[in-house]
Amino acid sequence: MNKYITLLFCLLLAFGSCRKTATNPEVLPNTYSDQALGKSANDLLSGSKYTSLNVQVQYMPGYSLDTGTISALSAYLNMLCNKPGGISITQAQIAGNGGDSLTVDQVAVLEVKNRTAYTSGTTLDVYILVTDGYDTAGTVLGFAYRNTSIALMGKAIFDHSGGFGEIGRAALESSVLEHEFGHLLGLVNLGTPMQVFHQDTAHGNHCNNANCLMHYSIETNGAFNIFHPATIPVLDSNCRNDLHANGGK
Ligand SMILES: [Zn+2]
Ligand SMILES: [Zn+2]
């Protein structure tokens, strides 16, 4: 979040007063949705401010989410979030990016360009972008980068699933997506306080249980090596307890 403010400052310096209408390409036209990762954890988990949840998925050509992934995400969110008004997930295609690798900042710009659904009233909106390439480092399958924003590296997930002896695509896609959603929900120690210490501090905001969905390996290339093809990891009791204590089911 702060880096976006810094960037805006730099752009204004560069263009000076002759570009009064210059806007930061990474700033969303909705202040609620332009916050740091973890800031909406309680809003997502509890039903006190926001009673409904909409998830807008936009995918680049060839990389729509598997119907099994949509079902798994729906079940996951209904299991964790108090949303008496309902949880809906929609997906639509957007223009491709030529398969190029993307940085987090470039993904953030694409979100500004394409996202149409924003939080208002009592409905919270989350955005998921599925790209047609890899991240620039080529090491992650997805990442969460704002309070209600997630990116999946569609091609990276496709390339590492569905083959002989590999994890199924829906299983890998679901695992990565549910893991990234876990970060939006404030895991681990990222907006949702820990009830007991279980943070793998060497790997940022991840769980120290290698069998937990929030273990760092889920979003990296380790995911397709350590999990049996049929297995989607779940949240362990420490992560579940944290979510429950912060307003979740
Ligand atoms: Zn993670
Ligand atoms: Zn955990």
mmCIF file with all atom_site columns, C-alpha atoms in Angstrom, residues 17 34 64 103 132 134:
data_model
loop_
_atom_site.group_PDB
_atom_site.id
_atom_site.type_symbol
_atom_site.label_atom_id
_atom_site.label_alt_id
_atom_site.label_comp_id
_atom_site.label_asym_id
_atom_site.label_entity_id
_atom_site.label_seq_id
_atom_site.pdbx_PDB_ins_code
_atom_site.Cartn_x
_atom_site.Cartn_y
_atom_site.Cartn_z
_atom_site.occupancy
_atom_site.B_iso_or_equiv
_atom_site.pdbx_formal_charge
_atom_site.auth_seq_id
_atom_site.auth_comp_id
_atom_site.auth_asym_id
_atom_site.auth_atom_id
_atom_site.pdbx_PDB_model_num
ATOM 1 C CA . SER A 1 17  ? 2.143   20.690  -12.674 1.00 0.00 ? 17  SER A CA 1
ATOM 2 C CA . ASP A 1 34  ? -6.840  0.131   -1.941  1.00 0.00 ? 34  ASP A CA 1
ATOM 3 C CA . SER A 1 64  ? -10.561 -19.852 -16.614 1.00 0.00 ? 64  SER A CA 1
ATOM 4 C CA . THR A 1 103 ? 5.609   -8.255  -11.390 1.00 0.00 ? 103 THR A CA 1
ATOM 5 C CA . ASP A 1 132 ? -1.613  -16.209 -18.746 1.00 0.00 ? 132 ASP A CA 1
ATOM 6 C CA . TYR A 1 134 ? 4.343   -16.630 -14.646 1.00 0.00 ? 134 TYR A CA 1
#
